[in-house]
Coordinates of C-alpha atoms in Angstrom, one line a residue:
M1 CA 140.1 185.5 151.9
K2 CA 142.9 183.4 153.3
N3 CA 142.3 181.8 156.7
R4 CA 144.6 183.1 159.4
I5 CA 145.0 182.3 163.1
K6 CA 146.2 184.8 165.6
T7 CA 149.1 183.5 167.8
G8 CA 149.9 184.5 171.4
L9 CA 152.7 186.7 170.2
G10 CA 150.5 188.8 168.0
K11 CA 151.7 187.2 164.8
T12 CA 149.7 185.3 162.3
T13 CA 150.3 181.9 160.7
H14 CA 148.8 180.0 157.9
C15 CA 146.3 177.2 158.6
G16 CA 148.2 175.0 156.2
L17 CA 151.0 174.7 158.6
L18 CA 148.8 173.7 161.5
V19 CA 146.9 171.2 159.4
G20 CA 150.1 169.7 158.1
L21 CA 151.6 169.3 161.5
S22 CA 148.4 167.8 162.8
L23 CA 148.4 165.2 160.1
L24 CA 152.0 164.3 160.9
S25 CA 151.2 163.9 164.6
T26 CA 148.1 161.7 164.2
T27 CA 148.8 158.1 165.3
A28 CA 146.8 155.4 163.8
M29 CA 145.7 152.4 165.8
A30 CA 148.8 150.1 166.2
T31 CA 149.6 146.5 166.7
V32 CA 151.9 144.9 169.3
I33 CA 153.4 142.2 167.1
S34 CA 155.7 140.4 169.5
S35 CA 156.9 140.2 173.1
Q36 CA 159.4 138.2 175.2
S37 CA 160.1 137.7 178.9
N38 CA 162.5 135.5 180.9
A39 CA 163.4 135.0 184.6
Y40 CA 165.7 133.0 186.8
G41 CA 166.7 132.9 190.4
L42 CA 170.5 132.6 190.2
G43 CA 172.9 133.1 187.3
V44 CA 176.6 132.3 187.6
N45 CA 179.4 132.8 185.1
L46 CA 182.7 132.6 186.8
E47 CA 186.3 131.7 185.9
I48 CA 189.2 131.2 188.4
D49 CA 192.7 131.5 187.0
I50 CA 195.7 130.2 189.0
E51 CA 199.1 131.3 187.5
S52 CA 197.4 132.0 184.1
V53 CA 195.8 128.5 184.0
A54 CA 192.1 128.2 184.0
V55 CA 191.5 126.1 187.1
A56 CA 187.8 126.2 187.4
Q57 CA 184.8 127.5 185.5
A58 CA 181.1 127.7 186.2
N59 CA 178.3 128.8 183.9
A60 CA 174.8 127.9 185.2
T61 CA 171.3 129.2 185.7
L62 CA 169.0 128.1 188.5
P63 CA 166.4 127.0 188.0
V64 CA 166.6 126.4 184.3
L65 CA 165.9 129.7 182.4
L66 CA 162.2 130.4 182.2
Q67 CA 161.6 132.1 178.8
Q68 CA 158.9 132.5 176.2
T69 CA 158.1 134.6 173.1
A70 CA 154.7 135.8 171.9
P71 CA 152.4 135.7 170.1
S72 CA 150.5 133.7 171.4
A73 CA 149.7 134.8 174.9
Y74 CA 151.4 132.9 177.7
D75 CA 151.5 132.4 181.5
M76 CA 154.3 130.2 182.7
S77 CA 156.0 129.5 186.0
N78 CA 159.0 127.5 187.3
S79 CA 160.6 126.7 190.6
G80 CA 163.5 124.7 191.9
L81 CA 165.0 123.6 195.2
S82 CA 168.6 124.0 196.5
L83 CA 171.4 122.8 194.2
A84 CA 175.2 122.6 194.4
T85 CA 177.5 122.5 191.4
N86 CA 181.0 121.0 191.4
I87 CA 183.4 121.8 188.6
T88 CA 186.2 119.6 187.5
T89 CA 189.5 121.4 187.5
T90 CA 192.3 121.4 184.9
L91 CA 195.0 120.7 187.5
S92 CA 194.8 117.0 188.6
E93 CA 196.3 117.7 192.1
I94 CA 193.4 119.9 193.0
Q95 CA 190.1 118.1 193.6
D96 CA 186.5 118.9 194.2
V97 CA 186.4 122.6 193.4
S98 CA 182.9 123.8 194.1
V99 CA 182.8 127.1 192.2
F100 CA 179.5 127.8 193.8
A101 CA 177.1 126.1 196.0
S102 CA 173.6 127.4 196.8
A103 CA 170.7 126.5 199.1
G104 CA 167.3 127.9 198.8
V105 CA 164.1 128.0 196.8
F106 CA 164.0 129.6 193.4
S107 CA 160.8 130.5 191.6
G108 CA 159.7 132.6 188.7
Q109 CA 156.7 133.6 186.5
I110 CA 156.4 135.1 183.0
I111 CA 153.2 136.5 181.6
S112 CA 152.1 138.2 178.3
D113 CA 148.8 138.9 176.7
T114 CA 150.4 139.7 173.3
D115 CA 148.3 137.9 170.6
G116 CA 149.1 139.9 167.5
N117 CA 146.0 142.0 167.6
A118 CA 145.7 145.8 168.0
G119 CA 145.5 147.5 171.4
N120 CA 147.5 147.9 174.6
R121 CA 149.3 144.8 175.8
T122 CA 151.4 143.9 178.9
T123 CA 154.4 141.6 179.2
S124 CA 156.1 140.9 182.6
A125 CA 158.5 138.7 184.4
Y126 CA 158.9 137.9 188.1
S127 CA 161.7 136.1 190.0
E128 CA 162.1 135.2 193.7
V129 CA 164.8 133.5 195.8
S130 CA 163.9 132.5 199.3
S131 CA 166.3 131.3 202.1
L132 CA 169.4 131.9 200.0
A133 CA 172.8 130.6 201.2
L134 CA 175.3 131.0 198.5
S135 CA 179.0 130.0 198.8
V136 CA 181.5 130.8 196.0
T137 CA 184.7 128.6 195.5
D138 CA 184.7 126.2 198.4
T139 CA 187.7 124.0 197.7
T140 CA 189.8 121.3 199.3
F141 CA 193.6 121.2 200.1
P142 CA 196.0 122.3 198.7
L143 CA 193.9 125.1 197.1
D144 CA 192.2 126.8 200.0
L145 CA 189.6 129.3 198.8
S146 CA 187.0 128.2 201.3
A147 CA 184.2 130.8 201.6
L148 CA 185.8 133.3 199.2
L149 CA 182.4 135.0 199.0
E150 CA 179.2 134.1 200.8
I151 CA 175.8 135.7 200.3
C152 CA 172.8 135.1 202.5
S153 CA 169.2 136.5 202.4
T154 CA 165.7 135.4 203.4
T155 CA 164.2 136.9 200.3
L156 CA 165.3 138.5 197.0
N157 CA 162.9 139.3 194.2
S158 CA 162.7 141.3 191.0
Y159 CA 159.9 142.4 188.7
A160 CA 160.1 143.7 185.1
E161 CA 157.2 144.9 183.0
V162 CA 156.6 146.6 179.6
S163 CA 153.1 147.8 178.7
G164 CA 151.3 149.9 176.2
D165 CA 151.1 150.1 172.4
W166 CA 153.3 151.4 169.5
N167 CA 154.6 154.8 170.4
T168 CA 153.2 154.6 174.0
F169 CA 155.3 151.8 175.5
T170 CA 156.4 152.2 179.1
A171 CA 158.7 150.1 181.2
T172 CA 158.6 149.6 185.0
G173 CA 160.8 147.6 187.3
S174 CA 161.3 146.9 191.0
S175 CA 163.1 144.6 193.4
M176 CA 163.4 143.9 197.1
I177 CA 166.1 142.3 199.3
E178 CA 165.5 141.2 202.9
D179 CA 168.0 140.3 205.6
L180 CA 171.1 140.5 203.4
S181 CA 174.5 139.5 204.8
I182 CA 177.7 139.2 202.8
F183 CA 181.0 137.6 203.8
F184 CA 184.3 137.9 202.0
L185 CA 187.1 135.5 203.0
G186 CA 185.2 134.6 206.1
E187 CA 184.8 138.2 207.3
Q188 CA 181.3 139.7 207.4
V189 CA 181.0 142.9 205.5
D190 CA 179.5 145.9 207.3
L191 CA 176.8 146.8 204.9
I192 CA 175.8 150.0 206.7
A193 CA 179.4 151.2 206.5
E194 CA 179.2 150.5 202.8
G195 CA 176.1 152.8 202.5
I196 CA 173.6 150.0 202.1
S197 CA 170.6 151.1 204.0
V198 CA 167.2 149.5 204.5
D199 CA 165.8 151.8 201.9
V200 CA 168.3 150.6 199.4
L201 CA 167.5 147.0 200.1
A202 CA 163.8 147.7 199.7
G203 CA 164.5 148.7 196.1
S204 CA 163.8 152.4 196.5
T205 CA 167.2 153.3 195.0
P206 CA 167.5 151.8 191.5
N207 CA 171.0 151.0 190.2
F208 CA 172.7 151.4 193.6
Q209 CA 176.4 150.6 192.8
L210 CA 179.5 150.1 194.9
I211 CA 182.8 150.0 193.0
D212 CA 185.6 147.9 194.7
F213 CA 183.1 146.6 197.2
A214 CA 184.4 146.2 200.8
G215 CA 187.8 147.6 199.6
V216 CA 188.4 144.7 197.2
A217 CA 189.7 145.9 193.9
G218 CA 187.6 144.7 190.9
L219 CA 184.7 143.4 193.1
N220 CA 181.7 145.5 192.2
L221 CA 178.2 145.3 193.5
I222 CA 174.9 146.5 192.0
L223 CA 171.6 146.4 193.9
N224 CA 168.2 146.8 192.2
Q225 CA 169.8 147.0 188.8
Q226 CA 167.3 148.4 186.2
V227 CA 168.3 148.6 182.5
S228 CA 165.6 150.0 180.2
Q229 CA 165.8 150.5 176.4
C230 CA 162.7 152.3 175.1
A231 CA 164.2 154.9 172.8
M232 CA 162.3 153.8 169.7
P233 CA 158.5 154.1 169.3
G234 CA 158.2 150.4 168.3
Y235 CA 160.4 148.7 170.9
C236 CA 160.7 148.8 174.7
S237 CA 162.5 146.5 177.2
M238 CA 163.2 146.3 180.9
E239 CA 165.8 144.1 182.8
V240 CA 165.9 144.0 186.6
N241 CA 168.5 142.2 188.7
A242 CA 168.0 142.3 192.5
L243 CA 171.7 141.7 193.2
R244 CA 174.6 141.5 190.8
F245 CA 178.2 140.9 191.8
I246 CA 180.8 141.6 189.1
F247 CA 184.4 140.2 189.3
E248 CA 186.9 142.1 187.2
G249 CA 190.3 140.5 187.9
V250 CA 189.7 140.1 191.6
S251 CA 193.1 139.1 193.2
L252 CA 193.2 136.0 195.4
L253 CA 196.5 137.0 197.1
D254 CA 194.7 137.7 200.4
A255 CA 193.9 134.0 200.4
G256 CA 197.5 133.2 199.8
I257 CA 197.0 132.3 196.1
D258 CA 198.5 133.8 193.0
G259 CA 195.4 133.9 191.0
L260 CA 192.4 136.0 189.7
I261 CA 188.7 135.5 189.5
N262 CA 186.5 137.0 186.7
G263 CA 182.8 136.9 185.9
E264 CA 179.5 137.7 187.6
I265 CA 176.8 136.4 189.8
I266 CA 173.2 137.6 189.4
I267 CA 170.5 136.8 191.9
S268 CA 166.8 137.2 191.0
H269 CA 166.7 138.3 187.3
S270 CA 163.6 139.4 185.4
Y271 CA 163.3 140.7 181.8
A272 CA 160.5 141.8 179.5
N273 CA 160.2 143.4 176.1
M274 CA 157.6 144.3 173.5
S275 CA 157.7 145.5 169.9
G276 CA 155.0 146.8 167.6
I277 CA 154.1 148.6 164.4
P278 CA 151.5 151.1 163.4
A279 CA 148.5 149.4 161.9
S280 CA 148.3 152.1 159.1
P281 CA 151.7 153.7 158.9
V282 CA 152.0 157.1 157.2
N283 CA 153.9 156.8 153.9
A284 CA 157.4 158.1 154.5
P285 CA 157.9 160.2 151.3
T286 CA 154.4 161.8 151.9
A287 CA 155.3 162.6 155.5
I288 CA 158.6 164.2 154.5
Y289 CA 156.9 166.3 151.7
M290 CA 154.2 167.5 154.1
L291 CA 156.9 168.5 156.6
I292 CA 158.9 170.4 154.0
M293 CA 155.9 172.2 152.7
A294 CA 154.7 173.2 156.2
T295 CA 158.2 174.5 157.0
A296 CA 158.4 176.5 153.8
L297 CA 155.0 178.1 154.4
S298 CA 156.2 179.0 157.9
V299 CA 159.4 180.7 156.6
I300 CA 157.4 182.6 153.9
R301 CA 154.9 183.9 156.5
A302 CA 157.8 184.9 158.8
K303 CA 159.4 187.1 156.1
R304 CA 156.2 189.0 155.3

Protein backbone atom coordinates (compact mmCIF):
# COMPACT_ATOMS: atom_id res chain seq x y z
CA MET A 1 0.00 0.00 0.00
CA LYS A 2 1.42 3.35 -1.04
CA ASN A 3 1.69 6.09 1.54
CA ARG A 4 -0.48 9.08 0.80
CA ILE A 5 -1.05 12.35 2.64
CA LYS A 6 -4.35 14.23 2.52
CA THR A 7 -3.96 17.90 1.57
CA GLY A 8 -6.14 20.82 2.64
CA LEU A 9 -7.76 20.89 -0.83
CA GLY A 10 -8.94 17.35 -0.63
CA LYS A 11 -6.25 16.05 -2.98
CA THR A 12 -3.56 13.54 -2.24
CA THR A 13 0.13 13.74 -2.83
CA HIS A 14 2.97 11.24 -2.70
CA CYS A 15 5.26 11.18 0.33
CA GLY A 16 8.26 11.11 -1.99
CA LEU A 17 7.60 14.72 -2.98
CA LEU A 18 7.51 15.89 0.61
CA VAL A 19 10.60 13.94 1.56
CA GLY A 20 12.51 15.25 -1.46
CA LEU A 21 11.64 18.86 -0.73
CA SER A 22 12.46 18.36 2.93
CA LEU A 23 15.93 17.11 2.03
CA LEU A 24 16.50 20.10 -0.22
CA SER A 25 15.48 22.61 2.45
CA THR A 26 17.64 21.12 5.21
CA THR A 27 20.53 23.45 6.06
CA ALA A 28 23.66 21.95 7.53
CA MET A 29 25.70 23.78 10.10
CA ALA A 30 27.68 26.46 8.31
CA THR A 31 30.86 28.45 8.71
CA VAL A 32 31.41 32.20 8.52
CA ILE A 33 34.74 32.19 6.71
CA SER A 34 35.52 35.91 6.52
CA SER A 35 34.39 39.39 7.48
CA GLN A 36 35.50 42.99 7.06
CA SER A 37 34.62 46.36 8.52
CA ASN A 38 35.87 49.93 8.19
CA ALA A 39 35.06 53.38 9.53
CA TYR A 40 36.13 57.00 9.20
CA GLY A 41 34.85 60.37 10.34
CA LEU A 42 35.29 62.48 7.21
CA GLY A 43 35.93 61.49 3.61
CA VAL A 44 36.56 64.13 0.95
CA ASN A 45 36.97 63.65 -2.78
CA LEU A 46 36.61 66.98 -4.58
CA GLU A 47 37.79 68.63 -7.78
CA ILE A 48 37.35 72.28 -8.70
CA ASP A 49 37.66 73.21 -12.38
CA ILE A 50 38.08 76.80 -13.51
CA GLU A 51 37.68 77.32 -17.28
CA SER A 52 38.25 73.58 -17.86
CA VAL A 53 41.54 73.60 -15.91
CA ALA A 54 41.81 71.49 -12.76
CA VAL A 55 42.63 74.17 -10.20
CA ALA A 56 42.34 72.25 -6.96
CA GLN A 57 41.79 68.68 -5.86
CA ALA A 58 41.33 67.01 -2.49
CA ASN A 59 41.16 63.32 -1.65
CA ALA A 60 41.52 62.53 2.04
CA THR A 61 40.11 60.49 4.91
CA LEU A 62 40.04 61.72 8.52
CA PRO A 63 41.23 60.14 10.62
CA VAL A 64 43.15 57.53 8.61
CA LEU A 65 40.78 54.79 7.44
CA LEU A 66 40.16 52.24 10.19
CA GLN A 67 39.90 48.85 8.46
CA GLN A 68 40.43 45.16 9.21
CA THR A 69 39.61 41.74 7.74
CA ALA A 70 38.92 38.51 9.66
CA PRO A 71 39.66 35.80 10.54
CA SER A 72 41.01 36.27 13.21
CA ALA A 73 38.67 38.21 15.50
CA TYR A 74 39.48 41.88 16.09
CA ASP A 75 38.50 44.92 18.14
CA MET A 76 40.15 48.15 16.95
CA SER A 77 39.58 51.86 17.51
CA ASN A 78 40.99 55.11 16.19
CA SER A 79 40.56 58.82 16.81
CA GLY A 80 41.90 62.12 15.56
CA LEU A 81 41.67 65.83 16.34
CA SER A 82 40.92 68.72 13.98
CA LEU A 83 42.86 68.91 10.74
CA ALA A 84 43.00 71.32 7.82
CA THR A 85 44.27 70.40 4.38
CA ASN A 86 45.64 72.90 1.86
CA ILE A 87 45.93 71.91 -1.78
CA THR A 88 48.47 73.40 -4.20
CA THR A 89 46.81 74.78 -7.31
CA THR A 90 47.81 74.39 -10.94
CA LEU A 91 47.51 78.14 -11.56
CA SER A 92 50.49 79.95 -10.08
CA GLU A 93 48.61 83.23 -9.60
CA ILE A 94 46.16 81.56 -7.23
CA GLN A 95 47.63 80.71 -3.84
CA ASP A 96 46.63 78.83 -0.70
CA VAL A 97 43.48 77.10 -1.87
CA SER A 98 42.05 75.23 1.10
CA VAL A 99 39.73 72.78 -0.58
CA PHE A 100 38.46 71.81 2.81
CA ALA A 101 39.22 72.65 6.39
CA SER A 102 37.69 70.88 9.36
CA ALA A 103 37.63 71.21 13.11
CA GLY A 104 36.36 68.56 15.46
CA VAL A 105 37.06 65.18 17.01
CA PHE A 106 36.81 62.08 14.85
CA SER A 107 36.58 58.57 16.34
CA GLY A 108 35.72 55.08 15.19
CA GLN A 109 35.62 51.43 16.24
CA ILE A 110 35.42 48.14 14.31
CA ILE A 111 34.67 44.74 15.90
CA SER A 112 34.33 41.18 14.62
CA ASP A 113 34.25 37.77 16.34
CA THR A 114 34.77 35.88 13.07
CA ASP A 115 37.35 33.17 13.75
CA GLY A 116 36.73 30.67 10.94
CA ASN A 117 34.66 28.32 13.08
CA ALA A 118 31.02 27.35 12.70
CA GLY A 119 28.20 29.32 14.30
CA ASN A 120 26.63 32.76 14.34
CA ARG A 121 29.02 35.69 14.14
CA THR A 122 28.78 39.51 14.27
CA THR A 123 30.82 42.18 12.52
CA SER A 124 30.26 45.89 13.13
CA ALA A 125 31.64 49.38 12.59
CA TYR A 126 30.98 52.66 14.39
CA SER A 127 32.02 56.22 13.53
CA GLU A 128 31.43 59.52 15.32
CA VAL A 129 32.28 63.15 14.64
CA SER A 130 31.95 65.67 17.48
CA SER A 131 32.00 69.48 17.27
CA LEU A 132 32.28 69.53 13.49
CA ALA A 133 33.02 72.78 11.67
CA LEU A 134 33.71 72.03 8.02
CA SER A 135 34.53 74.67 5.41
CA VAL A 136 34.89 73.83 1.72
CA THR A 137 37.07 75.91 -0.66
CA ASP A 138 38.27 78.82 1.45
CA THR A 139 40.60 80.70 -0.91
CA THR A 140 42.49 83.94 -1.23
CA PHE A 141 42.40 86.68 -3.84
CA PRO A 142 41.88 86.67 -6.81
CA LEU A 143 39.82 83.47 -6.57
CA ASP A 144 37.15 84.17 -3.97
CA LEU A 145 35.28 81.02 -3.02
CA SER A 146 35.31 81.76 0.68
CA ALA A 147 32.76 79.59 2.50
CA LEU A 148 31.34 77.94 -0.60
CA LEU A 149 29.88 75.31 1.70
CA GLU A 150 30.00 75.13 5.49
CA ILE A 151 28.66 72.27 7.63
CA CYS A 152 28.41 72.45 11.42
CA SER A 153 27.10 69.89 13.91
CA THR A 154 27.69 68.93 17.54
CA THR A 155 27.44 65.19 16.82
CA LEU A 156 27.19 62.91 13.80
CA ASN A 157 27.47 59.14 14.15
CA SER A 158 26.80 55.99 12.16
CA TYR A 159 26.64 52.27 12.91
CA ALA A 160 26.71 49.28 10.54
CA GLU A 161 26.36 45.63 11.54
CA VAL A 162 26.08 42.23 9.87
CA SER A 163 25.27 39.17 11.98
CA GLY A 164 24.20 35.55 11.62
CA ASP A 165 25.38 32.52 9.69
CA TRP A 166 25.30 31.21 6.12
CA ASN A 167 21.78 31.66 4.72
CA THR A 168 20.70 33.63 7.82
CA PHE A 169 22.77 36.82 7.52
CA THR A 170 21.00 40.05 8.52
CA ALA A 171 22.18 43.65 8.18
CA THR A 172 21.28 46.60 10.38
CA GLY A 173 22.29 50.24 10.30
CA SER A 174 21.59 53.53 12.05
CA SER A 175 22.81 57.11 12.33
CA MET A 176 22.15 60.30 14.27
CA ILE A 177 22.83 63.99 13.59
CA GLU A 178 22.51 66.70 16.24
CA ASP A 179 22.38 70.50 15.81
CA LEU A 180 23.01 70.51 12.07
CA SER A 181 23.48 73.80 10.24
CA ILE A 182 24.52 74.27 6.60
CA PHE A 183 25.68 77.43 4.82
CA PHE A 184 26.05 77.88 1.06
CA LEU A 185 27.98 80.94 -0.18
CA GLY A 186 27.65 82.49 3.27
CA GLU A 187 23.85 82.08 3.51
CA GLN A 188 22.39 79.69 6.05
CA VAL A 189 20.06 77.11 4.52
CA ASP A 190 16.59 76.77 6.08
CA LEU A 191 16.66 73.03 6.83
CA ILE A 192 13.03 72.93 7.92
CA ALA A 193 11.96 74.45 4.61
CA GLU A 194 14.00 71.74 2.89
CA GLY A 195 12.01 69.08 4.77
CA ILE A 196 14.77 68.12 7.21
CA SER A 197 12.98 67.53 10.49
CA VAL A 198 14.24 66.43 13.89
CA ASP A 199 13.04 62.90 13.12
CA VAL A 200 15.14 62.82 9.95
CA LEU A 201 18.24 63.96 11.83
CA ALA A 202 17.60 61.32 14.49
CA GLY A 203 18.02 58.72 11.75
CA SER A 204 14.42 57.51 11.73
CA THR A 205 14.22 58.07 7.96
CA PRO A 206 16.86 56.00 6.13
CA ASN A 207 18.12 57.31 2.79
CA PHE A 208 16.51 60.75 3.07
CA GLN A 209 17.60 62.49 -0.15
CA LEU A 210 17.36 66.05 -1.44
CA ILE A 211 18.13 66.59 -5.13
CA ASP A 212 19.46 70.07 -6.00
CA PHE A 213 19.77 70.94 -2.33
CA ALA A 214 18.83 74.55 -1.48
CA GLY A 215 17.97 75.12 -5.16
CA VAL A 216 21.57 74.52 -6.28
CA ALA A 217 21.63 72.36 -9.41
CA GLY A 218 23.83 69.31 -9.00
CA LEU A 219 24.20 69.67 -5.22
CA ASN A 220 22.57 66.60 -3.70
CA LEU A 221 22.29 65.67 -0.02
CA ILE A 222 21.65 62.25 1.54
CA LEU A 223 21.07 61.82 5.28
CA ASN A 224 21.27 58.45 7.06
CA GLN A 225 22.34 56.70 3.87
CA GLN A 226 22.05 52.91 4.24
CA VAL A 227 23.21 50.61 1.44
CA SER A 228 22.77 46.87 2.05
CA GLN A 229 23.66 43.94 -0.22
CA CYS A 230 22.41 40.66 1.18
CA ALA A 231 20.87 38.93 -1.84
CA MET A 232 23.10 35.82 -1.70
CA PRO A 233 22.92 33.25 1.14
CA GLY A 234 26.69 33.41 1.63
CA TYR A 235 27.30 37.18 1.67
CA CYS A 236 25.87 40.26 3.37
CA SER A 237 27.06 43.85 3.75
CA MET A 238 25.88 47.16 5.19
CA GLU A 239 27.22 50.68 4.59
CA VAL A 240 25.97 53.67 6.57
CA ASN A 241 26.85 57.33 5.97
CA ALA A 242 25.34 59.85 8.38
CA LEU A 243 25.66 62.69 5.86
CA ARG A 244 26.75 62.66 2.22
CA PHE A 245 27.00 65.66 -0.10
CA ILE A 246 27.35 64.89 -3.81
CA PHE A 247 28.60 67.56 -6.25
CA GLU A 248 27.66 66.88 -9.87
CA GLY A 249 28.92 69.79 -11.91
CA VAL A 250 27.85 72.45 -9.38
CA SER A 251 28.27 75.84 -11.04
CA LEU A 252 30.29 78.56 -9.30
CA LEU A 253 28.77 81.41 -11.31
CA ASP A 254 26.89 82.62 -8.22
CA ALA A 255 30.33 83.29 -6.76
CA GLY A 256 31.32 85.20 -9.89
CA ILE A 257 33.53 82.39 -11.20
CA ASP A 258 33.26 80.43 -14.44
CA GLY A 259 33.90 77.00 -12.98
CA LEU A 260 32.48 73.74 -11.66
CA ILE A 261 32.93 71.56 -8.62
CA ASN A 262 32.57 67.75 -8.67
CA GLY A 263 32.98 65.01 -6.09
CA GLU A 264 31.59 64.18 -2.69
CA ILE A 265 31.89 64.73 1.04
CA ILE A 266 30.97 61.94 3.45
CA ILE A 267 30.69 62.53 7.18
CA SER A 268 30.61 59.59 9.62
CA HIS A 269 31.02 56.42 7.54
CA SER A 270 30.64 52.83 8.77
CA TYR A 271 30.79 49.57 6.81
CA ALA A 272 30.61 45.85 7.64
CA ASN A 273 30.34 42.60 5.69
CA MET A 274 30.47 38.85 6.28
CA SER A 275 30.66 35.81 4.01
CA GLY A 276 30.28 32.09 4.68
CA ILE A 277 29.81 28.62 3.26
CA PRO A 278 27.77 25.61 4.40
CA ALA A 279 29.93 23.22 6.40
CA SER A 280 28.47 20.21 4.50
CA PRO A 281 27.07 21.57 1.24
CA VAL A 282 24.58 19.43 -0.69
CA ASN A 283 26.06 18.05 -3.90
CA ALA A 284 24.64 20.22 -6.72
CA PRO A 285 23.85 17.40 -9.27
CA THR A 286 22.17 15.37 -6.54
CA ALA A 287 20.07 18.35 -5.45
CA ILE A 288 18.96 19.04 -9.03
CA TYR A 289 18.09 15.34 -9.59
CA MET A 290 16.05 15.29 -6.40
CA LEU A 291 14.14 18.41 -7.47
CA ILE A 292 13.40 17.01 -10.95
CA MET A 293 12.16 13.70 -9.56
CA ALA A 294 10.00 15.44 -6.98
CA THR A 295 8.48 17.70 -9.64
CA ALA A 296 7.85 14.74 -11.96
CA LEU A 297 6.07 12.81 -9.23
CA SER A 298 3.93 15.84 -8.50
CA VAL A 299 2.92 16.17 -12.17
CA ILE A 300 2.10 12.44 -12.39
CA ARG A 301 -0.09 12.59 -9.31
CA ALA A 302 -1.90 15.70 -10.62
CA LYS A 303 -2.86 13.90 -13.88
CA ARG A 304 -4.38 10.90 -12.10
